[in-house]
Short mmCIF file of C-alpha atoms in Angstrom, two decimals:
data_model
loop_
_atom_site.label_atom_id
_atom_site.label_comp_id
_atom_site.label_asym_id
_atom_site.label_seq_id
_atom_site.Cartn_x
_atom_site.Cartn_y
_atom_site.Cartn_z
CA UNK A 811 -156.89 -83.80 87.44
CA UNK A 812 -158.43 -86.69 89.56
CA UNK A 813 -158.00 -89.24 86.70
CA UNK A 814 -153.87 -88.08 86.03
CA UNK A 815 -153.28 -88.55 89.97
CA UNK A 816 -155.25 -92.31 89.65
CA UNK A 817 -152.95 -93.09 86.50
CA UNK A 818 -150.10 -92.26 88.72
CA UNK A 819 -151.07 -94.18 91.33
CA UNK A 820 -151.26 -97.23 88.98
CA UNK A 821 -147.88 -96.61 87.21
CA UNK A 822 -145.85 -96.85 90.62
CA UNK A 823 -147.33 -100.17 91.63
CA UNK A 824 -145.51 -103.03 89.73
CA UNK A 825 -147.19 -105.38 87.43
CA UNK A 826 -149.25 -108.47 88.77
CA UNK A 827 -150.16 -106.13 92.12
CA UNK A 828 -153.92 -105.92 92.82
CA UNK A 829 -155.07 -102.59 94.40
CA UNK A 830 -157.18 -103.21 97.21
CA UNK A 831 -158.42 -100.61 99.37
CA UNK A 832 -158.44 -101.61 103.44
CA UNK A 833 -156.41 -104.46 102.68
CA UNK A 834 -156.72 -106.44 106.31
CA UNK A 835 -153.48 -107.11 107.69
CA UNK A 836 -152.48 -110.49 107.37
CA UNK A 837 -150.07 -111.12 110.85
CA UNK A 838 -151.96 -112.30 113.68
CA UNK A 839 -149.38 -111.12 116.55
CA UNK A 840 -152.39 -112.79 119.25
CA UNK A 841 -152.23 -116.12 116.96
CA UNK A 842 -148.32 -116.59 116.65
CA UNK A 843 -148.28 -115.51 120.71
CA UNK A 844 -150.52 -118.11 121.26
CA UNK A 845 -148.47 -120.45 118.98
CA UNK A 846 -145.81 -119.63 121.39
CA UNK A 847 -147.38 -120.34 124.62
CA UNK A 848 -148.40 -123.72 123.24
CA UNK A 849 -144.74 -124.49 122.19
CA UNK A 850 -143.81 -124.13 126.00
CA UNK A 851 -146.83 -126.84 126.53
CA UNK A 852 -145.35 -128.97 124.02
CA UNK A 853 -141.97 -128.85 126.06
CA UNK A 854 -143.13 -129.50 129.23
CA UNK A 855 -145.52 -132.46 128.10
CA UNK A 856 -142.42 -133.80 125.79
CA UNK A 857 -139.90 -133.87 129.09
CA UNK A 858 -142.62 -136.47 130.88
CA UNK A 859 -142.83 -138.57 127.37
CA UNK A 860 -139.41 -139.14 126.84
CA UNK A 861 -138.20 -139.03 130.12
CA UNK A 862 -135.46 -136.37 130.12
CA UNK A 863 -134.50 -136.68 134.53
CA UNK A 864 -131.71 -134.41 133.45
CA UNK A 865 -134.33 -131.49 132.71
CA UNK A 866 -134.37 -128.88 135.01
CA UNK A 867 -137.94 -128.83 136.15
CA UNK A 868 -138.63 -132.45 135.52
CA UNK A 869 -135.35 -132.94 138.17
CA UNK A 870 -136.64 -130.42 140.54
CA UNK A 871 -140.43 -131.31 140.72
CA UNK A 872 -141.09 -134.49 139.60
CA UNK A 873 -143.35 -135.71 136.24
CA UNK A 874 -146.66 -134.89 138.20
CA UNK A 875 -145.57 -131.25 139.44
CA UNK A 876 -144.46 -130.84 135.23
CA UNK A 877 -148.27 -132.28 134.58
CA UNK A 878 -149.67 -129.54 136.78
CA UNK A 879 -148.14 -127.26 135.26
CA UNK A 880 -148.66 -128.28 132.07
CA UNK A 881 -151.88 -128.10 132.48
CA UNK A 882 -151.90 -124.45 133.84
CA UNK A 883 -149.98 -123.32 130.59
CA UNK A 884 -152.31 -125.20 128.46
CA UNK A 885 -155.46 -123.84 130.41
CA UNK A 886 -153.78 -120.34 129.89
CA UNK A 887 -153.47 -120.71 126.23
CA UNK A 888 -156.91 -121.75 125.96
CA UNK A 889 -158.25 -118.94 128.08
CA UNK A 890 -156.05 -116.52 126.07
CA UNK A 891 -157.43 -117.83 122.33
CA UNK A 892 -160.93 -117.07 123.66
CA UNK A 893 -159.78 -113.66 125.36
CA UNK A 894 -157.42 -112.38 122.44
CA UNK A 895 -157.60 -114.71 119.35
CA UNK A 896 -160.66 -115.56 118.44
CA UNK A 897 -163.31 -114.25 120.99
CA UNK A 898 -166.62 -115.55 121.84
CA UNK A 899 -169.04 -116.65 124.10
CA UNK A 900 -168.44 -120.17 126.18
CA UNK A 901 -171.34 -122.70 126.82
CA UNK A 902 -172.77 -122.08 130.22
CA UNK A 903 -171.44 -125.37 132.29
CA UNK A 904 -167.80 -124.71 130.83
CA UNK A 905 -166.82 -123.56 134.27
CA UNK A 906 -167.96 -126.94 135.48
CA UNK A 907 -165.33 -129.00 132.98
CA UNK A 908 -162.40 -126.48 134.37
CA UNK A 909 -163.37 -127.09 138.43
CA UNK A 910 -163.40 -131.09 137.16
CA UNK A 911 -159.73 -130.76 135.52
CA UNK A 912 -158.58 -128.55 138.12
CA UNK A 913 -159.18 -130.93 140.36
CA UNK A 914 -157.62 -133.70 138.83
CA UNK A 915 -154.39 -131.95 137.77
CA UNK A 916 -154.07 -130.69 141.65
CA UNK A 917 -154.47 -134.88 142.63
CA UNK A 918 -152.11 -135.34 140.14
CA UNK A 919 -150.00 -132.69 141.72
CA UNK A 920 -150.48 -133.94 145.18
CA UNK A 921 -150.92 -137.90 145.19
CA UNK A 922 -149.61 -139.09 141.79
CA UNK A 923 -146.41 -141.06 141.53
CA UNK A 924 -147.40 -142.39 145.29
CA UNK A 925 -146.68 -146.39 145.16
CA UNK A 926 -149.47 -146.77 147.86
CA UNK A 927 -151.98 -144.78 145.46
CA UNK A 928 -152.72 -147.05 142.49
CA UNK A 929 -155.27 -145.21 140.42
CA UNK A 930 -152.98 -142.40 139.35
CA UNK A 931 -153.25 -143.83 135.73
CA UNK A 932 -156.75 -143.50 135.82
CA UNK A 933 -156.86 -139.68 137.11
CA UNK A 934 -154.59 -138.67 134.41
CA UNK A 935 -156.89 -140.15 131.60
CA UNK A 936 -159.89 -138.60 133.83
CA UNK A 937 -157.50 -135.09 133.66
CA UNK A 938 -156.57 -135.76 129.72
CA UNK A 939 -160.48 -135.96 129.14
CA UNK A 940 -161.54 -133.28 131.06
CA UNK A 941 -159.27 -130.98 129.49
CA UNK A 942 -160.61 -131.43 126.13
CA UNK A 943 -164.23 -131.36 126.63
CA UNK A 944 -163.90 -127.93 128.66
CA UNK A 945 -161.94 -126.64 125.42
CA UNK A 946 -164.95 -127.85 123.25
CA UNK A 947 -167.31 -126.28 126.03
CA UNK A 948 -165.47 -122.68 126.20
CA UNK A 949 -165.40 -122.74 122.55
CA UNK A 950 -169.05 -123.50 122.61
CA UNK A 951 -168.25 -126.08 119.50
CA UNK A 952 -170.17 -129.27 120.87
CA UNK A 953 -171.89 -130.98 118.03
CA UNK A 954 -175.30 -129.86 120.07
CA UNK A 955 -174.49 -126.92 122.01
CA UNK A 956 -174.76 -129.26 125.32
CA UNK A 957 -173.58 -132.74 126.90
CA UNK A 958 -175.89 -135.56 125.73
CA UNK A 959 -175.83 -138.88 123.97
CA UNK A 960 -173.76 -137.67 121.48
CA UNK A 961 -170.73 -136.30 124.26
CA UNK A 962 -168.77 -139.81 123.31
CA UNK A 963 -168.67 -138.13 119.78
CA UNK A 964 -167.76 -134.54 120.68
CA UNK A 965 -164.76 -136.06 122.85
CA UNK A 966 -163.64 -138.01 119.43
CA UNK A 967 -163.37 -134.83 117.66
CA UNK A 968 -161.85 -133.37 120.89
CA UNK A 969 -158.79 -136.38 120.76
CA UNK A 970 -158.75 -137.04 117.05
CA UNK A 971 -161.00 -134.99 114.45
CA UNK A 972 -159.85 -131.60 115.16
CA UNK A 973 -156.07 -132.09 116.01
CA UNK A 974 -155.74 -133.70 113.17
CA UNK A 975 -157.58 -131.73 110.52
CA UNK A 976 -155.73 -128.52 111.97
CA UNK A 977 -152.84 -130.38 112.54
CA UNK A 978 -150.21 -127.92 110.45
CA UNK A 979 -152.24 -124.83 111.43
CA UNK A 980 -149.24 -123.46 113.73
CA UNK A 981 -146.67 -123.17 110.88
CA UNK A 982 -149.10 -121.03 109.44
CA UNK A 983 -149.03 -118.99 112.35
CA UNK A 984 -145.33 -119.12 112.07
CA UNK A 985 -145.38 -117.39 108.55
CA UNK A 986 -147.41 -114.59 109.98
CA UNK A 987 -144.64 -114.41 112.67
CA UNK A 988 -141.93 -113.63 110.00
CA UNK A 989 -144.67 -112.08 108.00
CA UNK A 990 -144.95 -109.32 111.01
CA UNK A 991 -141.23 -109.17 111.13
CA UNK A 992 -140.60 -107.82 108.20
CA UNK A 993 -143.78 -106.34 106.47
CA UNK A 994 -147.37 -106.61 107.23
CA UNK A 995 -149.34 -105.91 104.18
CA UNK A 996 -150.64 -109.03 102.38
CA UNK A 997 -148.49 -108.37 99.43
CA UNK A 998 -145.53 -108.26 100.82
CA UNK A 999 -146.08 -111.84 102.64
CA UNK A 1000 -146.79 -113.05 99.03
CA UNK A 1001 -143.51 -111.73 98.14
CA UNK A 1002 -141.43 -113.25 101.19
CA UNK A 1003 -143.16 -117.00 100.26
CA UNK A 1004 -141.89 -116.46 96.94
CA UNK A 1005 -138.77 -115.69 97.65
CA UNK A 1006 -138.35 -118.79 99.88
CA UNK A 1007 -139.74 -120.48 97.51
CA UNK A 1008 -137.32 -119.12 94.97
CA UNK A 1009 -134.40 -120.08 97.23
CA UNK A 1010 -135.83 -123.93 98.06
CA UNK A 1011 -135.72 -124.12 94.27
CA UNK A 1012 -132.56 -123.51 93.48
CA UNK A 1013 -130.70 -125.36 96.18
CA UNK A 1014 -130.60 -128.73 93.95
CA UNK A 1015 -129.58 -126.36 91.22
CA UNK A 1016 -126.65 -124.53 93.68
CA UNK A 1017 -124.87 -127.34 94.68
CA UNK A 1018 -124.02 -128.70 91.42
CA UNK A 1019 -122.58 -125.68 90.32
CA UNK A 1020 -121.09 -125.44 93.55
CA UNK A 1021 -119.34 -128.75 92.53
CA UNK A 1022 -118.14 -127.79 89.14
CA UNK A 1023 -116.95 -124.94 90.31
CA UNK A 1024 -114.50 -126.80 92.91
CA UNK A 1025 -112.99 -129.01 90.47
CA UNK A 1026 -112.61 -125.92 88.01
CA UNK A 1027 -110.50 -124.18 90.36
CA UNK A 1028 -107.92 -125.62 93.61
CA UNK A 1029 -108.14 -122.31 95.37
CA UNK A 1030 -112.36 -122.72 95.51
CA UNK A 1031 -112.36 -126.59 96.46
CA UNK A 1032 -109.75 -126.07 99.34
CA UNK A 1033 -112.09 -122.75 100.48
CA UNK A 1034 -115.54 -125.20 99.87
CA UNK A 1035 -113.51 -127.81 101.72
CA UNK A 1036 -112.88 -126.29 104.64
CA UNK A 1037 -116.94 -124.85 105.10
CA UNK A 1038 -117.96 -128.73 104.75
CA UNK A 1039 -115.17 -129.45 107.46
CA UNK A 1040 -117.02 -127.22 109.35
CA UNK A 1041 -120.58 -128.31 108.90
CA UNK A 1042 -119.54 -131.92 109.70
CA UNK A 1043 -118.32 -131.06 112.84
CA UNK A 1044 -121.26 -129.24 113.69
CA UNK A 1045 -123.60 -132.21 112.27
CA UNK A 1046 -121.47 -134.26 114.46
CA UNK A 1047 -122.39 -132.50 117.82
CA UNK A 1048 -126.06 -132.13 116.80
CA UNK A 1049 -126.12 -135.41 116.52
CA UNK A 1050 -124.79 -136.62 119.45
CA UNK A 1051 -127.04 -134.53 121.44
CA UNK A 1052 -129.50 -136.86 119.94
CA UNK A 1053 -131.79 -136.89 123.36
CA UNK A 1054 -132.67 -133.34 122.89
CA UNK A 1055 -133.42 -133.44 118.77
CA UNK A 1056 -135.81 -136.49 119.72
CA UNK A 1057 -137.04 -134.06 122.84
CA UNK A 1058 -137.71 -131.24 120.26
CA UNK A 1059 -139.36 -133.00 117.36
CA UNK A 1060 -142.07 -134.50 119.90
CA UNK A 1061 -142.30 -131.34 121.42
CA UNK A 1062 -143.53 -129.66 118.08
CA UNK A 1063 -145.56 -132.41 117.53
CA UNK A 1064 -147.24 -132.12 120.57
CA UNK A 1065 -147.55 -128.77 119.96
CA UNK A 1066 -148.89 -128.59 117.13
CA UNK A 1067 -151.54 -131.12 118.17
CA UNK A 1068 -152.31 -128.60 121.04
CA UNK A 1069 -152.69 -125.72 118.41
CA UNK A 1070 -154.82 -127.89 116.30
CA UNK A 1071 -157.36 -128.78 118.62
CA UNK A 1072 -157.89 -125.13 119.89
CA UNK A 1073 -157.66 -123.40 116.61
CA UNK A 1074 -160.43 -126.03 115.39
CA UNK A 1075 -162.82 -125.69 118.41
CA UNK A 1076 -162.67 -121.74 118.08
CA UNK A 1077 -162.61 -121.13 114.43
CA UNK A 1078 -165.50 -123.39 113.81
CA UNK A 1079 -167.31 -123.37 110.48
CA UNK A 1080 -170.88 -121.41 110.15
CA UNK A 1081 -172.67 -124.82 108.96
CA UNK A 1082 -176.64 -125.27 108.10
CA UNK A 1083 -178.19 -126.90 110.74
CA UNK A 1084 -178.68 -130.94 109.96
CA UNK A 1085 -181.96 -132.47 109.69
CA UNK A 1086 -181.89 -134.87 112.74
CA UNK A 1087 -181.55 -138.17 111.44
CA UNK A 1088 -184.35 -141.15 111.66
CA UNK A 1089 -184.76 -145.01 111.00
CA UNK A 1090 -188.19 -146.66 110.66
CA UNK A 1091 -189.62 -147.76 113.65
CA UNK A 1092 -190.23 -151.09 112.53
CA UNK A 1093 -186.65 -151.40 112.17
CA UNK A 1094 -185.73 -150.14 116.08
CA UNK A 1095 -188.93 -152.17 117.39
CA UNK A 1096 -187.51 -155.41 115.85
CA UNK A 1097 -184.28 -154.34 116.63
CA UNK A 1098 -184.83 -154.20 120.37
CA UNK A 1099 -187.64 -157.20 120.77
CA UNK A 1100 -184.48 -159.51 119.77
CA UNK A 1101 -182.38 -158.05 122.97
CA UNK A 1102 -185.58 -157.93 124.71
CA UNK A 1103 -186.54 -161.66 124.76
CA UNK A 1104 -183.02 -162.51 124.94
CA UNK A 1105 -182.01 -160.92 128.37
CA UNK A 1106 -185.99 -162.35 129.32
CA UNK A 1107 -184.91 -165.78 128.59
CA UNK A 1108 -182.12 -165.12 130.17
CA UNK A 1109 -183.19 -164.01 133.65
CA UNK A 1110 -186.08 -167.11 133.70
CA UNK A 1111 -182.90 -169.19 133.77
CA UNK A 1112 -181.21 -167.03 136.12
CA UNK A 1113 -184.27 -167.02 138.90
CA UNK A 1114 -184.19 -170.98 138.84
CA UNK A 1115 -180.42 -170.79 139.64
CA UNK A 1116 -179.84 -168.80 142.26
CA UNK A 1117 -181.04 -170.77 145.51
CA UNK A 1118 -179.38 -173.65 144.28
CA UNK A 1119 -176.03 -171.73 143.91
CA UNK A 1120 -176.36 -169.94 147.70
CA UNK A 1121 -177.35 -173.98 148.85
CA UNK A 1122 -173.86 -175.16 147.13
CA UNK A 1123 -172.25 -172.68 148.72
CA UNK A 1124 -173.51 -173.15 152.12
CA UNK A 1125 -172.84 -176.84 151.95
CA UNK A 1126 -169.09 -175.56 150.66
CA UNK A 1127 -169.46 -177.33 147.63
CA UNK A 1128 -168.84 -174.13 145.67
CA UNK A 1129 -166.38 -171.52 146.55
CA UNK A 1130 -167.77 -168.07 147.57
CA UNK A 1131 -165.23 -166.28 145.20
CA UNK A 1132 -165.83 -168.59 142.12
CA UNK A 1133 -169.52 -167.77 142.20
CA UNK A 1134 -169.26 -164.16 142.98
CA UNK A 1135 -166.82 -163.87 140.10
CA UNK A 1136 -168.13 -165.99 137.40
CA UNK A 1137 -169.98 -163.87 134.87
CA UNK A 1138 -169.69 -160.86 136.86
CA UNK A 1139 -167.38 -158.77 134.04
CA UNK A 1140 -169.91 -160.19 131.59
CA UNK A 1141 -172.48 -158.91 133.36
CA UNK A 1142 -170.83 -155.50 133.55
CA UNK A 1143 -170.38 -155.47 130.08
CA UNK A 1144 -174.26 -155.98 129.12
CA UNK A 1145 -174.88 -153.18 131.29
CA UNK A 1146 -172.85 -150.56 129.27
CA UNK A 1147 -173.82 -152.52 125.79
CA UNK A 1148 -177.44 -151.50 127.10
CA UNK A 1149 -176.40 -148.15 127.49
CA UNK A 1150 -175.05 -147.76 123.59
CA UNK A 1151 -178.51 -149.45 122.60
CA UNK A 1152 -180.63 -147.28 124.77
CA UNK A 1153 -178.66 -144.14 123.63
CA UNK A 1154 -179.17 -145.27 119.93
CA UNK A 1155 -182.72 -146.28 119.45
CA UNK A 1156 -183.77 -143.28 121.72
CA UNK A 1157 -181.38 -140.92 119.10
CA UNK A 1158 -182.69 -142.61 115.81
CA UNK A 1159 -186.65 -143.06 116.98
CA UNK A 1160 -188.67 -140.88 114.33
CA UNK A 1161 -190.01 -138.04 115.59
CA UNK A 1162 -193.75 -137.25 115.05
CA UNK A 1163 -194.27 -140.57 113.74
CA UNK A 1164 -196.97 -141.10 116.50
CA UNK A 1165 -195.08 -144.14 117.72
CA UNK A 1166 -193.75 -142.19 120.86
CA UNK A 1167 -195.49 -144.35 123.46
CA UNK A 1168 -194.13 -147.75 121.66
CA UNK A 1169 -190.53 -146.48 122.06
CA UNK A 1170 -191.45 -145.46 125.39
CA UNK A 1171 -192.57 -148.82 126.49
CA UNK A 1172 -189.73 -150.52 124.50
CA UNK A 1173 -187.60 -148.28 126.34
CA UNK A 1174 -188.49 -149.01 129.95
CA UNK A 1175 -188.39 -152.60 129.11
CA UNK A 1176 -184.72 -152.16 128.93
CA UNK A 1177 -184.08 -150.47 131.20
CA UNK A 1178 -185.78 -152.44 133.79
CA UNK A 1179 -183.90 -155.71 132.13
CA UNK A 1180 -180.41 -153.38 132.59
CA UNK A 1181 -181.25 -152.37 136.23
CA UNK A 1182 -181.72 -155.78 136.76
CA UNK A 1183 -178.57 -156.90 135.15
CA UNK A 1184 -176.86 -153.96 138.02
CA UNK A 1185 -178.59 -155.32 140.41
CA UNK A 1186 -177.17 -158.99 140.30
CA UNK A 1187 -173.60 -157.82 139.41
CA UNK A 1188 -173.63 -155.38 142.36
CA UNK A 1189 -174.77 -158.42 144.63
CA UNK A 1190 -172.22 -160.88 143.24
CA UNK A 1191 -169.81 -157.94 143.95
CA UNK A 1192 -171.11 -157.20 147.92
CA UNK A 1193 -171.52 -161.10 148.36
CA UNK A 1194 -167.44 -161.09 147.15
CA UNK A 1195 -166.25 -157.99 149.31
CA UNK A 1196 -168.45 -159.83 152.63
CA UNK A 1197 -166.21 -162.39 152.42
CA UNK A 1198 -162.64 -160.79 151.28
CA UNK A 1199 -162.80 -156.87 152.22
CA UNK A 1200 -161.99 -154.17 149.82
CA UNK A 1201 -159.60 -153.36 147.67
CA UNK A 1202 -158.78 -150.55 145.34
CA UNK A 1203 -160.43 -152.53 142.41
CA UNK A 1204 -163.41 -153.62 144.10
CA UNK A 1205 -164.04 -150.19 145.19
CA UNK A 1206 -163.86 -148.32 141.87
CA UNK A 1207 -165.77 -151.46 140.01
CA UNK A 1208 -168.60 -150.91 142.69
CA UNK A 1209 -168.50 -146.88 141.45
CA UNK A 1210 -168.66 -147.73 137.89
CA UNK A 1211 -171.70 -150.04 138.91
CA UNK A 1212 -173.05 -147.14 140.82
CA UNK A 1213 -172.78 -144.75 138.14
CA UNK A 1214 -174.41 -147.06 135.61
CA UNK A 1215 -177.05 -147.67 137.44
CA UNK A 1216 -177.74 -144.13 138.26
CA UNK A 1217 -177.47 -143.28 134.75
CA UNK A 1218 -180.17 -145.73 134.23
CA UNK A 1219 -182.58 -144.40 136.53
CA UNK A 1220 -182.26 -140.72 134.97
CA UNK A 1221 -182.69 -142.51 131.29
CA UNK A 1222 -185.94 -143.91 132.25
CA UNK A 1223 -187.06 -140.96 134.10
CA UNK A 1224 -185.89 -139.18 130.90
CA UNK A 1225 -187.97 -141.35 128.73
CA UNK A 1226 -191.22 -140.39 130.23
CA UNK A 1227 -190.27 -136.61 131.00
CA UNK A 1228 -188.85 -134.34 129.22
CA UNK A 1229 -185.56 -131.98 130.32
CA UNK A 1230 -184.08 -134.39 132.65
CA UNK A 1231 -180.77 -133.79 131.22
CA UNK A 1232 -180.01 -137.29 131.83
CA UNK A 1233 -176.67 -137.81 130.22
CA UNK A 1234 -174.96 -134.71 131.43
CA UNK A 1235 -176.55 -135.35 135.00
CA UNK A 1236 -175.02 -138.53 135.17
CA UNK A 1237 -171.34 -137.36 134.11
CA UNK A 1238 -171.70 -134.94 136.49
CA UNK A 1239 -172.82 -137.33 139.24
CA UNK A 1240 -169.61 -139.74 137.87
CA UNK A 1241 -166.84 -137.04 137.65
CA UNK A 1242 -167.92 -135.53 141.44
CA UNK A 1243 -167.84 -139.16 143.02
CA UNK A 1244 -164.43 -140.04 141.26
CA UNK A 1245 -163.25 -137.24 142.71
CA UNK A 1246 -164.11 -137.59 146.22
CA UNK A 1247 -162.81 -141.37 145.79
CA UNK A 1248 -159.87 -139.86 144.35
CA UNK A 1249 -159.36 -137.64 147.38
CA UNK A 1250 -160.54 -139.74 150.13
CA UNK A 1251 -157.66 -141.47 151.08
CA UNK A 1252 -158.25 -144.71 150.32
CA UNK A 1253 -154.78 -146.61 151.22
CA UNK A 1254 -156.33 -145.89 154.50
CA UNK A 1255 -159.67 -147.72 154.29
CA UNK A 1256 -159.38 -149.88 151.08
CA UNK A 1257 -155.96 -150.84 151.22
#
């Protein structure tokens, strides 16, 4: 009896059909509604890129109110994949990232656009960032589960990598859409792709029967004649509403960059964990004696100099601003150089290779050469605002010298103990003081 009602079963499915039993349903309503919430992002962003003034928010409130809220729909969406879509747990300082784009889009918001505040460029790259790294951190997807040397990396993948690589993920989400419009059992999403499929193929196929047919028979080609009448026109006025097809093609694009980079921070791969990678130490050691004795040199020269450039200039035979300016971007440079090199011998140093204290001592040497290197830029810098007052450049170029040097100081503390957090400690330090220089007014006492 049990084996009759089985056969049956099989005779009323149709041939090439798979039974499965619990066959999951393939639309994902929460992943086509977040599609949707990121295709209003896409608009807004697109209305600021192209410049559309006759938009009805962008009119209203301006490219920095459109930014703020931007960002609020894109914070949303992101809040909503990790509520709804794909759930899970978010790295513990993912809060922090929000508070530090918050922040920024609510300068944005406030000051940006202002002719008398000139670093609105650099908040919205400071905003941009933010946003992405607090993604990576709610998803808990950082390459190492925290912010350290290898954060430059995990904001690559935040900009580039995963954007990319999931780049046409949100037409897939689309298929699910009409998918759950029509049926939602696997098989019968099979059978609407292959029936688009079907009808993709035969369009060549269609219209040149379509154009036998007309010049077979007057009464067709004067009915065919007038639908192509028809479609012209309406080509026509598409075409000359050419602003918005150029508004709507960047908007999906920026959409689906959106989609891409949260559907690839949240539906991360299970991967084995990597063996940490090593070169010899021979190799570092040489590697860092060469930048050692060069920056040594370097400073011997440097010593000898220096009274005989403050005599010059109290004799005015050299200008204050020449000296205080000549190698000082150079200098700046070496700085953050050190800072790759530090980051990169400290990364690649074998473990367990009892060579610990070497790389410490190599290490420090460094850094001490690098503090130094801060220290002389930051007086050429003081020695330049003494004599010419502040401005909005000087000001942020004494932060970044600030920060470096800061981030120094934690490194070598780092180097010699254990679970200073060094890297993170020193974005944090950098983000909060931007901020605060962001919001302090400073047409008032920098302009």
């Amino acid at each position: 009896m049990e084996q009759n009602e089985s056969r049956d079963v099989i005779e009323q499915n149709e041939p090439g059909d798979v039974i499965q039993e619990n066959v999951p349903q393939i639309p994902r309503k929460k992943e086509w509604i977040l599609a949707g919430i990121l295709l209003i992002a896409g608009w807004l962003y697109s209305g600021m890129i192209t410049g559309s003034y006759s938009d009805f928010l962008l009119s209203r409130i301006g490219w920095n109110g459109v930014l703020c809220l931007f960002t609020a729909v894109f914070a949303g969406a992101s809040f909503y994949g990790r509520k709804a879509v794909w759930p899970g747990k978010p790295d513990r300082d993912a809060g922090l990232y929000l508070i530090f784009t918050v922040a920024a889009a609510l300068w944005v918001g406030i000051f940006g656009g202002q002719r008398e505040q000139d670093i609105t460029g650099y908040v919205v790259l400071f905003l941009h960032g933010a946003a992405v790294y607090w993604v990576l951190a709610a998803s808990n997807s950082r390459l190492d589960g925290c912010l350290n040397e290898r954060g430059l990396t995990d904001l690559a993948r935040g900009f580039f990598v995963l954007p990319i690589c999931c780049f046409g993920k949100w037409f897939g989400t689309l298929g699910n859409l009409f998918a759950c419009l029509f049926e939602s059992s696997r098989r019968s999403s099979r059978k609407l792709k292959q029936a688009v499929s079907g009808l993709l193929l035969s369009i060549p196929f269609v219209a040149i029967a379509a154009g036998l047919l007309m010049g077979a028979d007057p009464e067709f080609s004067a009915a065919a004649s007038g639908v192509l009448e028809g479609l012209s026109y309406w080509l026509n006025g598409f075409l000359r509403n050419i602003d918005g097809v150029i508004r709507g093609i960047t908007a999906m694009i920026i959409c689906c960059y959106l989609f891409g980079l949260i559907y690839g921070a949240y539906q991360k791969e299970e991967k084995p964990e990597a063996k940490h990678p090593s070169l010899p130490a021979a190799m570092l050691t040489a590697f860092l004696l060469a930048f050692l004795a060069l920056y040594g040199v370097f400073f011997l020269v440097k010593l000898a100099a220096v009274p005989r450039a403050l005599s010059a200039i109290g004799k005015g035979e050299l200008l204050r601003s020449a000296y205080a300016r000549e190698g000082f971007f150079q200098l700046c440079w070496i700085a953050a150089i050190n800072f790759g090199i530090f980051s990169f011998v400290k990364w690649y140093w074998p473990e367990g290779s009892g060579t610990e204290g070497r790389k410490k001592l190599l290490l420090s040497f460094l850094g001490v050469q690098t503090l130094a290197f801060i220290g002389l830029a930051m007086f050429r810098m003081g020695f330049y605002i003494a004599g010419y007052g502040l401005t909005f450049k000087r000001v942020f170029t004494t932060w970044f010298m600030t920060v470096l040097l800061v981030t120094f100081v934690l490194l070598m503390l780092e180097n010699w103990k254990k679970q200073v957090w060094a890297i993170r400690r020193s974005v944090i330090f950098g983000c909060v003081t931007f901020l605060l220089l962001a919001y302090s007014n400073l047409p008032v006492w920098a302009g």
